[in-house]
Amino acid sequence: MKTNISYYQNKNEFRLFVTKSFSNLINLKKEENKTSFNKLVLKILPEIRSYINERLNIAIEKGHFSKMKYKADDFIDQLFITVYDNIEEVENENDFYVWLFKKTDELLEDIVVEEEFNELFFKNIEDYSKLEWDEMQEEFSTDGGGDLLLIEELDDMSYNHNDYTLNHVFIENNEKKMAEKLDKELTDDKINEHIELVLHNMPVDMRIVFYLFTNQKLKVEEIAEIQKKTISEVEKLLNDAKKVLQVSLFNRYSN
C-alpha cells in the first residue's frame, strides 16, 4: 500500500514555509512594498489554489456553472488584495495558514453554492452489486456524450484532481487488515476512481472536510475554524465519510 511519506513531509514543510513567511509579509506591508509582498504571497498560495480547484470542481460536477466560467486565478487575484488589506488580523504566525483558508472560503461563499447530496445513493450503498458499481463508475466517468468528465479533463493549471489512496480511508490501526486485503486486489487507479465516485455523491460539507483532512493535512480543530463548525460536527463528518468509503469499498470489491 502507498504510504506517501514524502507527500506528508512536503505538506508539513510547505506549511512551515507559509508560517515563517508571515513576519516577512508584515514587514513588507509596513514598508509599503506591495510588489515584494505579492511576490512572496505568490509563493505561499499553491495549496490554497488546490483547495479552490477542489471547490470549483465540486460546483462544476453538481452543475452550478460551466467548467470555463471560473478559474482559480479569478479568486487568487482577489486573495492577493484580501491578504494585503487584512493581514494584521492575524495575531500569531501559527494562525496564518488556517487564516488563508478562512479568507479563501469567504471569497468562495457567494460563488460556490452547496448542493443536496444523492440520498438514494447512500441509502442503497450496502446493496449495490458489482455490476451496478461498474455502471455507476462508467456514468460518472462520462457525460453521456462520450466525452471524459472532470477527473480526466481538468488536469491542468486551472483545475486538478486528487490521488486518493487506501491510507486516506483506513486510518486507524485496527483497520490495517481490511486495507491490506483490498490493497492486494486493487490498483491505485481503481482505488482513486472509486473514492472519487463516492465523494461525488457525498454531502458537500462531508466531502470538503474529508479533503481538508486528507489532502491538506489540517487538524480537526483547524477545519472547524475554517468551516465555521464545532469540532464535534467536523469529527462526525469525517468519521461518516470514512465509514461510507469503507463500506462501499468492501461491498464492491470484497468478493
CSV table of C-alpha atoms in Angstrom, one decimal:
chain,number,residue,atom,x,y,z
A,1,MET,CA,0.0,0.0,0.0
A,2,LYS,CA,1.2,3.5,-0.8
A,3,THR,CA,2.4,5.3,2.3
A,4,ASN,CA,3.0,8.8,0.7
A,5,ILE,CA,5.6,9.5,3.4
A,6,SER,CA,7.4,12.1,1.2
A,7,TYR,CA,4.0,13.6,0.4
A,8,TYR,CA,3.2,14.1,4.0
A,9,GLN,CA,6.6,15.6,4.7
A,10,ASN,CA,6.3,18.0,1.8
A,11,LYS,CA,2.9,19.2,3.1
A,12,ASN,CA,4.4,19.8,6.5
A,13,GLU,CA,7.4,21.6,5.1
A,14,PHE,CA,5.3,23.8,2.9
A,15,ARG,CA,3.1,24.8,5.9
A,16,LEU,CA,6.2,25.7,7.9
A,17,PHE,CA,7.4,27.8,5.0
A,18,VAL,CA,4.0,29.7,4.9
A,19,THR,CA,4.1,30.1,8.7
A,20,LYS,CA,7.6,31.6,8.6
A,21,SER,CA,6.7,33.9,5.8
A,22,PHE,CA,4.2,35.7,8.0
A,23,SER,CA,6.7,38.1,9.7
A,24,ASN,CA,8.3,38.9,6.3
A,25,LEU,CA,4.9,39.8,4.9
A,26,ILE,CA,4.1,42.0,7.9
A,27,ASN,CA,7.4,43.9,7.4
A,28,LEU,CA,6.9,44.3,3.7
A,29,LYS,CA,3.4,45.7,4.4
A,30,LYS,CA,4.9,48.2,6.9
A,31,GLU,CA,7.4,49.2,4.2
A,32,GLU,CA,4.6,49.6,1.7
A,33,ASN,CA,6.5,47.3,-0.6
A,34,LYS,CA,3.5,45.8,-2.3
A,35,THR,CA,5.5,44.3,-5.2
A,36,SER,CA,7.7,42.2,-2.9
A,37,PHE,CA,4.7,41.5,-0.7
A,38,ASN,CA,2.8,40.0,-3.7
A,39,LYS,CA,5.8,38.0,-4.9
A,40,LEU,CA,6.0,36.3,-1.5
A,41,VAL,CA,2.3,35.7,-1.4
A,42,LEU,CA,2.6,34.0,-4.8
A,43,LYS,CA,5.0,31.5,-3.3
A,44,ILE,CA,2.7,30.6,-0.4
A,45,LEU,CA,-0.5,30.0,-2.4
A,46,PRO,CA,-0.1,26.6,-4.1
A,47,GLU,CA,-2.1,24.7,-1.5
A,48,ILE,CA,-4.8,27.4,-1.5
A,49,ARG,CA,-5.0,27.1,-5.2
A,50,SER,CA,-5.5,23.3,-4.8
A,51,TYR,CA,-8.3,24.0,-2.4
A,52,ILE,CA,-10.0,26.5,-4.7
A,53,ASN,CA,-9.7,23.9,-7.5
A,54,GLU,CA,-11.4,21.3,-5.4
A,55,ARG,CA,-14.3,23.6,-4.5
A,56,LEU,CA,-14.7,24.6,-8.2
A,57,ASN,CA,-14.6,21.0,-9.3
A,58,ILE,CA,-17.4,20.1,-6.9
A,59,ALA,CA,-19.5,23.0,-8.1
A,60,ILE,CA,-19.0,22.1,-11.8
A,61,GLU,CA,-19.8,18.4,-11.1
A,62,LYS,CA,-23.0,19.5,-9.5
A,63,GLY,CA,-23.9,21.7,-12.5
A,64,HIS,CA,-23.7,25.1,-10.8
A,65,PHE,CA,-21.8,26.6,-13.7
A,66,SER,CA,-19.7,25.6,-16.7
A,67,LYS,CA,-16.1,24.5,-16.3
A,68,MET,CA,-14.8,27.6,-18.1
A,69,LYS,CA,-16.8,30.2,-16.2
A,70,TYR,CA,-14.3,30.4,-13.3
A,71,LYS,CA,-10.7,29.6,-12.8
A,72,ALA,CA,-8.6,29.5,-9.7
A,73,ASP,CA,-6.8,32.7,-10.8
A,74,ASP,CA,-10.1,34.6,-10.5
A,75,PHE,CA,-10.0,34.0,-6.8
A,76,ILE,CA,-6.3,34.1,-6.3
A,77,ASP,CA,-6.2,37.7,-7.7
A,78,GLN,CA,-8.8,38.8,-5.1
A,79,LEU,CA,-7.0,36.9,-2.4
A,80,PHE,CA,-3.8,39.0,-3.0
A,81,ILE,CA,-5.9,42.1,-2.2
A,82,THR,CA,-7.5,40.5,0.8
A,83,VAL,CA,-4.3,39.3,2.3
A,84,TYR,CA,-2.6,42.7,1.8
A,85,ASP,CA,-5.5,44.6,3.3
A,86,ASN,CA,-6.3,42.3,6.2
A,87,ILE,CA,-3.1,40.5,7.2
A,88,GLU,CA,-2.9,42.5,10.5
A,89,GLU,CA,-5.9,40.4,11.7
A,90,VAL,CA,-3.6,37.5,12.2
A,91,GLU,CA,-2.3,37.7,15.8
A,92,ASN,CA,0.2,34.8,15.6
A,93,GLU,CA,2.3,33.4,12.7
A,94,ASN,CA,1.0,29.9,13.6
A,95,ASP,CA,-2.5,31.1,12.8
A,96,PHE,CA,-1.6,32.4,9.3
A,97,TYR,CA,-2.1,29.2,7.3
A,98,VAL,CA,-5.6,28.5,8.6
A,99,TRP,CA,-6.5,32.2,8.2
A,100,LEU,CA,-5.6,31.9,4.5
A,101,PHE,CA,-8.1,29.1,4.1
A,102,LYS,CA,-10.8,31.0,6.0
A,103,LYS,CA,-10.3,34.1,3.8
A,104,THR,CA,-10.5,31.8,0.7
A,105,ASP,CA,-13.8,30.3,1.9
A,106,GLU,CA,-15.2,33.8,2.3
A,107,LEU,CA,-14.3,34.6,-1.3
A,108,LEU,CA,-15.9,31.4,-2.5
A,109,GLU,CA,-19.1,31.7,-0.4
A,110,ASP,CA,-21.0,33.8,-2.9
A,111,ILE,CA,-20.0,31.6,-5.9
A,112,VAL,CA,-19.9,28.0,-4.8
A,113,VAL,CA,-23.4,27.0,-3.7
A,114,GLU,CA,-23.9,23.8,-1.8
A,115,GLU,CA,-25.9,21.1,-3.5
A,116,GLU,CA,-28.2,18.4,-2.0
A,117,PHE,CA,-26.4,15.1,-2.0
A,118,ASN,CA,-27.7,11.9,-3.6
A,119,GLU,CA,-29.7,10.4,-0.7
A,120,LEU,CA,-30.8,7.4,-2.7
A,121,PHE,CA,-27.1,6.5,-3.4
A,122,PHE,CA,-26.3,6.4,0.3
A,123,LYS,CA,-29.5,4.6,1.3
A,124,ASN,CA,-28.6,1.7,-1.1
A,125,ILE,CA,-24.8,1.7,-0.7
A,126,GLU,CA,-24.7,-1.6,1.1
A,127,ASP,CA,-26.8,-3.3,-1.6
A,128,TYR,CA,-25.3,-2.4,-4.9
A,129,SER,CA,-23.9,-5.3,-6.9
A,130,LYS,CA,-20.5,-5.2,-8.6
A,131,LEU,CA,-22.3,-4.7,-11.9
A,132,GLU,CA,-24.2,-1.7,-10.5
A,133,TRP,CA,-21.0,-0.2,-9.2
A,134,ASP,CA,-19.3,-0.6,-12.5
A,135,GLU,CA,-22.2,1.1,-14.3
A,136,MET,CA,-22.2,4.0,-11.9
A,137,GLN,CA,-18.4,4.3,-12.4
A,138,GLU,CA,-18.9,4.4,-16.2
A,139,GLU,CA,-21.7,7.0,-15.9
A,140,PHE,CA,-19.5,9.1,-13.6
A,141,SER,CA,-16.6,9.0,-16.0
A,142,THR,CA,-18.5,10.2,-19.0
A,143,ASP,CA,-21.0,13.0,-19.5
A,144,GLY,CA,-23.4,10.9,-21.7
A,145,GLY,CA,-21.9,12.1,-24.9
A,146,GLY,CA,-18.8,10.1,-24.7
A,147,ASP,CA,-16.6,12.9,-23.5
A,148,LEU,CA,-14.5,12.4,-20.4
A,149,LEU,CA,-15.7,14.3,-17.4
A,150,LEU,CA,-13.8,16.5,-15.0
A,151,ILE,CA,-11.5,13.9,-13.4
A,152,GLU,CA,-9.8,13.2,-16.8
A,153,GLU,CA,-10.3,16.5,-18.4
A,154,LEU,CA,-9.2,19.1,-15.9
A,155,ASP,CA,-5.7,18.1,-15.1
A,156,ASP,CA,-4.1,21.4,-15.8
A,157,MET,CA,-3.1,24.6,-14.0
A,158,SER,CA,-6.7,25.7,-13.6
A,159,TYR,CA,-8.3,22.5,-12.3
A,160,ASN,CA,-6.7,19.5,-10.7
A,161,HIS,CA,-7.8,16.2,-9.3
A,162,ASN,CA,-6.7,14.3,-6.3
A,163,ASP,CA,-5.0,10.9,-6.0
A,164,TYR,CA,-6.8,9.2,-3.1
A,165,THR,CA,-5.4,6.1,-1.6
A,166,LEU,CA,-6.5,3.5,1.0
A,167,ASN,CA,-4.4,5.4,3.5
A,168,HIS,CA,-6.9,8.2,3.3
A,169,VAL,CA,-9.8,5.8,4.2
A,170,PHE,CA,-8.3,3.3,6.6
A,171,ILE,CA,-6.6,5.5,9.1
A,172,GLU,CA,-6.9,3.6,12.4
A,173,ASN,CA,-4.6,0.7,13.3
A,174,ASN,CA,-7.5,-1.7,13.7
A,175,GLU,CA,-8.4,-1.1,10.0
A,176,LYS,CA,-5.0,-2.2,8.7
A,177,LYS,CA,-6.0,-5.8,7.9
A,178,MET,CA,-9.0,-4.5,5.9
A,179,ALA,CA,-6.8,-2.2,3.9
A,180,GLU,CA,-4.2,-4.9,3.2
A,181,LYS,CA,-6.8,-7.2,1.8
A,182,LEU,CA,-8.1,-4.6,-0.6
A,183,ASP,CA,-4.6,-3.4,-1.5
A,184,LYS,CA,-3.7,-6.9,-2.8
A,185,GLU,CA,-6.7,-6.8,-5.2
A,186,LEU,CA,-6.8,-3.2,-6.5
A,187,THR,CA,-4.6,-0.9,-8.5
A,188,ASP,CA,-4.0,2.6,-7.3
A,189,ASP,CA,-6.2,3.9,-10.2
A,190,LYS,CA,-9.1,1.7,-9.2
A,191,ILE,CA,-8.9,2.9,-5.6
A,192,ASN,CA,-8.8,6.5,-6.6
A,193,GLU,CA,-11.6,6.2,-9.1
A,194,HIS,CA,-13.9,4.5,-6.6
A,195,ILE,CA,-13.2,7.1,-3.9
A,196,GLU,CA,-13.8,9.9,-6.3
A,197,LEU,CA,-17.1,8.3,-7.3
A,198,VAL,CA,-18.3,8.0,-3.7
A,199,LEU,CA,-17.1,11.5,-2.8
A,200,HIS,CA,-19.0,12.9,-5.7
A,201,ASN,CA,-22.3,11.7,-4.1
A,202,MET,CA,-21.4,12.9,-0.6
A,203,PRO,CA,-22.9,16.0,1.0
A,204,VAL,CA,-20.6,18.9,0.2
A,205,ASP,CA,-19.7,19.5,3.9
A,206,MET,CA,-18.6,15.9,4.3
A,207,ARG,CA,-16.6,15.9,1.1
A,208,ILE,CA,-14.8,19.2,2.0
A,209,VAL,CA,-14.0,18.0,5.5
A,210,PHE,CA,-12.5,14.8,4.1
A,211,TYR,CA,-10.5,16.8,1.5
A,212,LEU,CA,-9.1,19.2,4.1
A,213,PHE,CA,-8.1,16.4,6.5
A,214,THR,CA,-6.6,14.1,3.9
A,215,ASN,CA,-5.2,16.3,1.2
A,216,GLN,CA,-4.3,19.4,3.2
A,217,LYS,CA,-3.4,17.6,6.4
A,218,LEU,CA,-5.3,20.1,8.5
A,219,LYS,CA,-6.3,19.2,12.1
A,220,VAL,CA,-10.0,18.7,13.0
A,221,GLU,CA,-9.8,21.9,15.1
A,222,GLU,CA,-8.5,23.9,12.2
A,223,ILE,CA,-11.1,22.5,9.8
A,224,ALA,CA,-13.8,23.5,12.3
A,225,GLU,CA,-12.4,27.1,12.4
A,226,ILE,CA,-12.3,27.3,8.6
A,227,GLN,CA,-15.7,25.8,8.0
A,228,LYS,CA,-17.3,27.6,11.0
A,229,LYS,CA,-18.4,24.4,12.6
A,230,THR,CA,-17.9,22.8,16.0
A,231,ILE,CA,-15.2,20.2,16.5
A,232,SER,CA,-17.7,17.5,17.1
A,233,GLU,CA,-19.5,18.4,13.9
A,234,VAL,CA,-16.3,18.1,11.9
A,235,GLU,CA,-15.4,14.8,13.7
A,236,LYS,CA,-18.7,13.3,12.8
A,237,LEU,CA,-18.5,14.4,9.1
A,238,LEU,CA,-15.0,12.9,8.9
A,239,ASN,CA,-15.9,9.7,10.6
A,240,ASP,CA,-19.1,9.3,8.4
A,241,ALA,CA,-17.1,9.9,5.3
A,242,LYS,CA,-14.6,7.2,6.2
A,243,LYS,CA,-17.3,4.8,7.1
A,244,VAL,CA,-19.2,5.3,3.9
A,245,LEU,CA,-16.0,4.8,1.9
A,246,GLN,CA,-15.0,1.7,3.8
A,247,VAL,CA,-18.4,0.1,3.4
A,248,SER,CA,-18.5,0.9,-0.3
A,249,LEU,CA,-15.0,-0.5,-1.0
A,250,PHE,CA,-15.8,-3.8,0.8
A,251,ASN,CA,-19.2,-4.2,-0.8
A,252,ARG,CA,-17.8,-3.6,-4.2
A,253,TYR,CA,-14.5,-5.5,-4.0
A,254,SER,CA,-14.6,-7.9,-1.1
A,255,ASN,CA,-15.5,-10.8,-3.4
